[in-house]
């Protein structure tokens, strides 16, 4: 901090705000309180004992700490609200020593400023949101793209250094704002070029073109035939499970063959992959099974006169069971819509019942660069090596992370495992995310840690700190690697 007349200067990030008394800096994280630079948000400590119904709580709303330390029940000092280090030669804001189960441990705690970061979004829906590589926009600005779809889910890759720093100012701001809200578990409306609009929120169902998605399919059309073939025996002569990717046809499918289902001579559009499995039956869309179909008969190209028969019972269903129709062939072998027999309606319900609730999942992904690692040790690569050797555990706001193989410390974390409001931003623009490195004291010393900056956990005062219950799904960060909660 430096002072100029009635202003003080925050030096916690490259913006270097001058802040008047009673005002906050550009990121709303630091304020001038009677000439002192203070953090606006409290510093969060996690309590292992499961109270507060065993879940993390919004830190602005609940939680308190009176500075007490009960032996054997020490809190975990997170980086949330701990502050950042800038420029990079400074040690991390908190390097905390504590004895855990008779072992001397160190936790290095920093709110990292991530210019290289983004989110991976998994949206449980069959509906077509947009083509691969299609641009995803927030507030009209490009913030990412559609990436490879997964089983029953559409995937978005948002943010990254190019959208944050290489586009226009408006693009950088929109990207940062969208990432911040997504990481803080707030809803964000995204529009996909040539595709749908979708409201995404971690832990909530996606809303596609204004319609809340209910179900994530249990399998593709072919898999559904395999799973439910036995249930349909005797109820229908032919079953087609309509799917944008792999449409299944019971009489041709191996499951139908093994169960002795008679050939029906049905002709299905698209491209036959293997018996009873068809690709490209229709264009992708938000209709039946992620196709653009509202009338499933559009994919039925008729019946072979030598095999089909009048009265043949045809059941068509989507991969989630949300759409279903029943037909019988007339004398000219044309399908005629008929009232759905109760047993078939129940089978559609069974498909639906086997589909899990559709959710959005948001994973923050960031790279702890050399500058951030320098906050832990004077020789940053030693921290990377220590993480690789499983001597140092990395957590994000106390939540476990997945570390990518290869160079650097590039990690992903499920934002639903962090306390609400754990992420911040600076208007460079970049995201501010908590990161903690925990290790044995001996290992910290060996990596060239900032030993002189270490302080005992007992030295932390209660001022501006909140103690909240740890998320019950997370392993306790200070347990040996692989330990349970
Ligand atoms: S943006 Fe925030 S962290 Fe950066 S200098 Fe301004 S007040 Fe400090």
Tab-separated table of C-alpha atoms in Angstrom, residues 20 55 156 215 471:
chain	number	residue	atom	x	y	z
A	20	UNK	CA	-10.471	7.266	-1.386
A	55	UNK	CA	-22.216	-28.137	4.246
A	156	UNK	CA	-18.881	-25.773	-23.541
A	215	UNK	CA	-33.849	-35.442	-17.848
A	471	UNK	CA	-18.342	-29.272	2.512
